[in-house]
C-alpha positions as a Python dict, from the first residue, in 0.01 Angstrom:
ca = {
    (1, 'M'): (0, 0, 0),
    (2, 'R'): (37, -294, 240),
    (3, 'R'): (73, -525, -62),
    (4, 'I'): (345, -301, -211),
    (5, 'A'): (527, -287, 123),
    (6, 'L'): (511, -666, 153),
    (7, 'C'): (650, -710, -199),
    (8, 'M'): (932, -468, -125),
    (9, 'A'): (1018, -656, 194),
    (10, 'L'): (1026, -987, 9),
    (11, 'L'): (1246, -835, -265),
    (12, 'L'): (1492, -696, -11),
    (13, 'S'): (1500, -1029, 170),
    (14, 'F'): (1586, -1205, -158),
    (15, 'L'): (1854, -954, -256),
    (16, 'C'): (2019, -974, 85),
    (17, 'S'): (2006, -1351, 113),
    (18, 'P'): (2339, -1518, 202),
    (19, 'S'): (2337, -1735, -111),
    (20, 'L'): (2306, -1434, -339),
    (21, 'A'): (2566, -1240, -145),
    (22, 'A'): (2808, -1527, -188),
    (23, 'K'): (2751, -1523, -562),
    (24, 'S'): (2842, -1154, -574),
    (25, 'Q'): (3195, -1233, -453),
    (26, 'P'): (3461, -1331, -706),
    (27, 'Q'): (3526, -1704, -711),
    (28, 'F'): (3847, -1889, -789),
    (29, 'V'): (3937, -2245, -878),
    (30, 'L'): (4272, -2367, -745),
    (31, 'T'): (4476, -2585, -981),
    (32, 'F'): (4831, -2719, -953),
    (33, 'D'): (5022, -2843, -1257),
    (34, 'D'): (5295, -3106, -1268),
    (35, 'L'): (5200, -3331, -978),
    (36, 'P'): (5362, -3536, -836),
    (37, 'S'): (5704, -3383, -905),
    (38, 'H'): (5799, -3030, -1008),
    (39, 'G'): (6158, -2926, -939),
    (40, 'P'): (6405, -2797, -865),
    (41, 'W'): (6399, -2840, -488),
    (42, 'P'): (6604, -2667, -218),
    (43, 'V'): (6835, -2875, -3),
    (44, 'G'): (6622, -3070, 243),
    (45, 'E'): (6307, -3063, 32),
    (46, 'T'): (6164, -3350, -175),
    (47, 'P'): (5849, -3394, -383),
    (48, 'E'): (5696, -3564, -79),
    (49, 'T'): (5767, -3277, 162),
    (50, 'V'): (5641, -3026, -95),
    (51, 'S'): (5317, -3218, -144),
    (52, 'N'): (5263, -3249, 230),
    (53, 'R'): (5310, -2874, 275),
    (54, 'L'): (5069, -2795, -8),
    (55, 'L'): (4805, -3022, 142),
    (56, 'A'): (4857, -2875, 489),
    (57, 'A'): (4815, -2522, 353),
    (58, 'L'): (4495, -2618, 171),
    (59, 'K'): (4347, -2773, 484),
    (60, 'A'): (4452, -2482, 705),
    (61, 'A'): (4279, -2238, 467),
    (62, 'H'): (3966, -2460, 452),
    (63, 'I'): (3995, -2500, 75),
    (64, 'R'): (3735, -2749, -42),
    (65, 'H'): (3819, -2759, -413),
    (66, 'A'): (4175, -2806, -542),
    (67, 'Y'): (4293, -2998, -847),
    (68, 'G'): (4625, -3157, -928),
    (69, 'F'): (4701, -3184, -1300),
    (70, 'I'): (4929, -3485, -1313),
    (71, 'N'): (5208, -3639, -1520),
    (72, 'G'): (5196, -4012, -1454),
    (73, 'A'): (5535, -4104, -1599),
    (74, 'S'): (5728, -4003, -1286),
    (75, 'A'): (5478, -4183, -1061),
    (76, 'A'): (5518, -4498, -1270),
    (77, 'R'): (5894, -4491, -1206),
    (78, 'D'): (5882, -4418, -832),
    (79, 'P'): (5632, -4565, -582),
    (80, 'A'): (5693, -4270, -347),
    (81, 'L'): (5570, -4033, -617),
    (82, 'A'): (5270, -4255, -685),
    (83, 'Q'): (5188, -4229, -314),
    (84, 'I'): (5173, -3849, -346),
    (85, 'L'): (4882, -3885, -589),
    (86, 'K'): (4706, -4121, -348),
    (87, 'D'): (4761, -3871, -67),
    (88, 'W'): (4590, -3597, -268),
    (89, 'T'): (4279, -3802, -328),
    (90, 'A'): (4278, -3924, 32),
    (91, 'A'): (4281, -3560, 142),
    (92, 'G'): (3967, -3497, -64),
    (93, 'Y'): (4128, -3322, -359),
    (94, 'E'): (4103, -3429, -721),
    (95, 'L'): (4337, -3527, -1003),
    (96, 'R'): (4311, -3429, -1367),
    (97, 'N'): (4512, -3499, -1684),
    (98, 'H'): (4827, -3305, -1778),
    (99, 'G'): (4980, -3560, -2015),
    (100, 'W'): (5182, -3871, -1932),
    (101, 'S'): (5530, -3716, -1960),
    (102, 'H'): (5456, -3342, -1991),
    (103, 'Q'): (5536, -3324, -2363),
    (104, 'A'): (5455, -3004, -2548),
    (105, 'L'): (5202, -3064, -2824),
    (106, 'D'): (5441, -2911, -3078),
    (107, 'T'): (5683, -3201, -3015),
    (108, 'L'): (5420, -3468, -3082),
    (109, 'D'): (5204, -3600, -3362),
    (110, 'A'): (4838, -3694, -3317),
    (111, 'A'): (4908, -4060, -3235),
    (112, 'R'): (5165, -3973, -2969),
    (113, 'F'): (4933, -3710, -2823),
    (114, 'R'): (4661, -3974, -2788),
    (115, 'D'): (4908, -4202, -2610),
    (116, 'E'): (5015, -3923, -2372),
    (117, 'L'): (4651, -3856, -2291),
    (118, 'L'): (4532, -4211, -2241),
    (119, 'R'): (4836, -4355, -2058),
    (120, 'N'): (4796, -4087, -1792),
    (121, 'E'): (4447, -4211, -1703),
    (122, 'A'): (4600, -4500, -1507),
    (123, 'F'): (4675, -4259, -1220),
    (124, 'I'): (4342, -4073, -1225),
    (125, 'P'): (4058, -4228, -1022),
    (126, 'A'): (3797, -4402, -1232),
    (127, 'G'): (3489, -4190, -1289),
    (128, 'A'): (3666, -3856, -1236),
    (129, 'P'): (3553, -3585, -1479),
    (130, 'K'): (3783, -3577, -1780),
    (131, 'V'): (3966, -3245, -1795),
    (132, 'F'): (4298, -3186, -1973),
    (133, 'R'): (4549, -2905, -1953),
    (134, 'F'): (4806, -2882, -2230),
    (135, 'P'): (5165, -2903, -2098),
    (136, 'Y'): (5332, -2562, -2127),
    (137, 'L'): (4986, -2441, -2236),
    (138, 'D'): (5107, -2537, -2584),
    (139, 'T'): (4821, -2587, -2828),
    (140, 'A'): (5053, -2617, -3133),
    (141, 'R'): (5159, -2365, -3393),
    (142, 'D'): (5036, -2605, -3663),
    (143, 'T'): (4659, -2565, -3678),
    (144, 'A'): (4615, -2914, -3827),
    (145, 'L'): (4790, -3070, -3527),
    (146, 'R'): (4596, -2848, -3289),
    (147, 'D'): (4266, -2954, -3449),
    (148, 'A'): (4369, -3320, -3446),
    (149, 'A'): (4446, -3300, -3073),
    (150, 'R'): (4114, -3132, -3004),
    (151, 'T'): (3933, -3402, -3203),
    (152, 'I'): (4100, -3668, -2987),
    (153, 'L'): (4001, -3482, -2672),
    (154, 'A'): (3643, -3458, -2793),
    (155, 'E'): (3631, -3828, -2886),
    (156, 'Q'): (3757, -3920, -2539),
    (157, 'G'): (3507, -3692, -2364),
    (158, 'Y'): (3757, -3434, -2235),
    (159, 'A'): (3717, -3067, -2156),
    (160, 'V'): (4012, -2826, -2169),
    (161, 'A'): (4105, -2654, -1842),
    (162, 'P'): (4092, -2272, -1844),
    (163, 'D'): (4385, -2056, -1736),
    (164, 'D'): (4256, -1725, -1605),
    (165, 'F'): (4521, -1577, -1379),
    (166, 'G'): (4839, -1649, -1187),
    (167, 'A'): (5206, -1564, -1165),
    (168, 'P'): (5490, -1771, -1314),
    (169, 'D'): (5560, -1954, -988),
    (170, 'W'): (5771, -2209, -1178),
    (171, 'A'): (6016, -1930, -1270),
    (172, 'Y'): (6008, -1783, -921),
    (173, 'N'): (6083, -2133, -790),
    (174, 'Q'): (6403, -2159, -993),
    (175, 'A'): (6530, -1823, -868),
    (176, 'W'): (6417, -1891, -510),
    (177, 'V'): (6599, -2226, -497),
    (178, 'R'): (6918, -2057, -622),
    (179, 'C'): (6889, -1780, -364),
    (180, 'R'): (6826, -2031, -85),
    (181, 'A'): (7143, -2214, -184),
    (182, 'A'): (7331, -1882, -186),
    (183, 'G'): (7187, -1779, 151),
    (184, 'D'): (7077, -1447, -2),
    (185, 'T'): (6807, -1341, 245),
    (186, 'P'): (6731, -1000, 85),
    (187, 'A'): (6685, -1164, -256),
    (188, 'L'): (6451, -1425, -108),
    (189, 'A'): (6238, -1154, 51),
    (190, 'R'): (6234, -959, -276),
    (191, 'L'): (6118, -1266, -472),
    (192, 'E'): (5844, -1351, -224),
    (193, 'A'): (5706, -996, -215),
    (194, 'A'): (5719, -969, -594),
    (195, 'F'): (5529, -1295, -639),
    (196, 'L'): (5246, -1188, -411),
    (197, 'A'): (5225, -848, -580),
    (198, 'Q'): (5218, -1004, -926),
    (199, 'L'): (4954, -1257, -825),
    (200, 'K'): (4736, -982, -679),
    (201, 'D'): (4781, -772, -995),
    (202, 'S'): (4698, -1068, -1218),
    (203, 'A'): (4378, -1136, -1023),
    (204, 'A'): (4273, -772, -1057),
    (205, 'R'): (4351, -772, -1429),
    (206, 'A'): (4153, -1093, -1478),
    (207, 'R'): (3851, -939, -1307),
    (208, 'A'): (3881, -626, -1521),
    (209, 'A'): (3910, -832, -1841),
    (210, 'A'): (3607, -1044, -1751),
    (211, 'K'): (3395, -742, -1665),
    (212, 'T'): (3496, -567, -1989),
    (213, 'H'): (3430, -864, -2215),
    (214, 'Y'): (3158, -1058, -2028),
    (215, 'G'): (3005, -784, -1815),
    (216, 'R'): (3060, -975, -1491),
    (217, 'D'): (3291, -1183, -1280),
    (218, 'I'): (3343, -1542, -1391),
    (219, 'P'): (3475, -1839, -1190),
    (220, 'Y'): (3848, -1765, -1231),
    (221, 'V'): (4091, -2055, -1267),
    (222, 'L'): (4422, -1999, -1089),
    (223, 'L'): (4718, -2190, -1233),
    (224, 'L'): (5003, -2276, -995),
    (225, 'H'): (5261, -2557, -981),
    (226, 'S'): (5348, -2817, -722),
    (227, 'S'): (5686, -2658, -643),
    (228, 'A'): (5873, -2589, -320),
    (229, 'F'): (5832, -2213, -369),
    (230, 'T'): (5457, -2248, -420),
    (231, 'A'): (5427, -2462, -106),
    (232, 'H'): (5617, -2191, 84),
    (233, 'M'): (5401, -1909, -52),
    (234, 'L'): (5060, -2077, -65),
    (235, 'P'): (4938, -1972, 283),
    (236, 'Q'): (5013, -1607, 204),
    (237, 'A'): (4865, -1633, -146),
    (238, 'L'): (4541, -1781, -15),
    (239, 'E'): (4518, -1517, 255),
    (240, 'M'): (4569, -1244, -6),
    (241, 'L'): (4291, -1385, -222),
    (242, 'R'): (4061, -1408, 78),
    (243, 'A'): (4136, -1045, 164),
    (244, 'E'): (4050, -951, -195),
    (245, 'G'): (3707, -1113, -150),
    (246, 'F'): (3767, -1436, -343),
    (247, 'T'): (3591, -1755, -243),
    (248, 'N'): (3686, -2105, -355),
    (249, 'T'): (3470, -2288, -609),
    (250, 'S'): (3484, -2602, -820),
    (251, 'L'): (3636, -2667, -1160),
    (252, 'S'): (3302, -2803, -1282),
    (253, 'E'): (3141, -2467, -1210),
    (254, 'A'): (3413, -2288, -1406),
    (255, 'L'): (3376, -2522, -1701),
    (256, 'A'): (2999, -2476, -1702),
    (257, 'D'): (3025, -2098, -1718),
    (258, 'P'): (2934, -1963, -2065),
    (259, 'A'): (3248, -1747, -2069),
    (260, 'N'): (3458, -2064, -2085),
    (261, 'A'): (3240, -2265, -2322),
    (262, 'A'): (3433, -2206, -2646),
    (263, 'S'): (3775, -2270, -2494),
    (264, 'A'): (3672, -2560, -2271),
    (265, 'D'): (3473, -2761, -2526),
    (266, 'P'): (3703, -2916, -2791),
    (267, 'R'): (3404, -2981, -3015),
    (268, 'L'): (3367, -2606, -3071),
    (269, 'P'): (3591, -2381, -3284),
    (270, 'F'): (3921, -2315, -3109),
    (271, 'A'): (3945, -2038, -2851),
    (272, 'S'): (4239, -1993, -2617),
    (273, 'A'): (4214, -2136, -2266),
    (274, 'S'): (4387, -1820, -2143),
    (275, 'L'): (4145, -1548, -2038),
    (276, 'F'): (4399, -1279, -2125),
    (277, 'T'): (4467, -1420, -2473),
    (278, 'R'): (4098, -1480, -2535),
    (279, 'T'): (4002, -1125, -2445),
    (280, 'G'): (4306, -955, -2597),
    (281, 'E'): (4416, -815, -2261),
    (282, 'R'): (4764, -823, -2108),
    (283, 'D'): (4849, -1008, -1788),
    (284, 'A'): (5086, -874, -1527),
    (285, 'E'): (5459, -920, -1589),
    (286, 'P'): (5725, -999, -1327),
    (287, 'P'): (5858, -671, -1186),
    (288, 'F'): (6218, -770, -1263),
    (289, 'A'): (6411, -1035, -1455),
    (290, 'L'): (6388, -1346, -1238),
    (291, 'D'): (6699, -1498, -1395),
    (292, 'N'): (6906, -1210, -1256),
    (293, 'N'): (6840, -1321, -899),
    (294, 'C'): (7128, -1531, -761),
    (295, 'P'): (7228, -1638, -1116),
    (296, 'A'): (7374, -1985, -1151),
    (297, 'R'): (7752, -1980, -1176),
}
């Protein structure tokens, strides 16, 4: 009996260990597309002020792992934008590849896709893991072009970044900038509340999809953009995720998870990088037509 009691005590100690408890919480990877410059910007804001606010929010929330998916063409034209990329790495965050000039794959051929991929490496620190996210999440309607692009990625040692949940912050940004210019305070509040609600709903739907199709939580990749609206909302978004039990993890952990293997590895048969597309589930939709808010005259 003493031996059984000892075994039970050891088992309970293992199950209640902090490391295992941490694993039981949902984890998220924080990624930002379109660094160093994603407009439009409200009056008084610039790509530099937006980047500084994003970095400040990450530090204030004690986020260890965040990734900027970059387009080097704008940085090549403007030293101030190139400095933004240096600031991200100096702050301890990492840069990954989003194509030189953010061209949709459907607008390219294989040779131009290779050029977009490789030219962008000039602004990514040497030795950084090679991870690519398709601009506009466009993997081409033409399967031959899609397969050619994936062959190039495989030859160059790239993985494809997952896209597990989020809200279309780029579209909210456009409406928010218009409403700021119009001084429409009620519309601004409505947009901000809707974004947080949609992001929370998307996270819940992602967890439900993963548990239905994989039987468990996976490391969820959150896709945001380096916009003025996102910089404004990021502290609240991170607090919401913390309240929902999410902890921050690394992109390498997400890519290593078996649930992402088929979509992340371009050597394997194609599977969508989107969790919702891959599992046949539906993501949350904006609660109203964003274009109807403070429409451009």
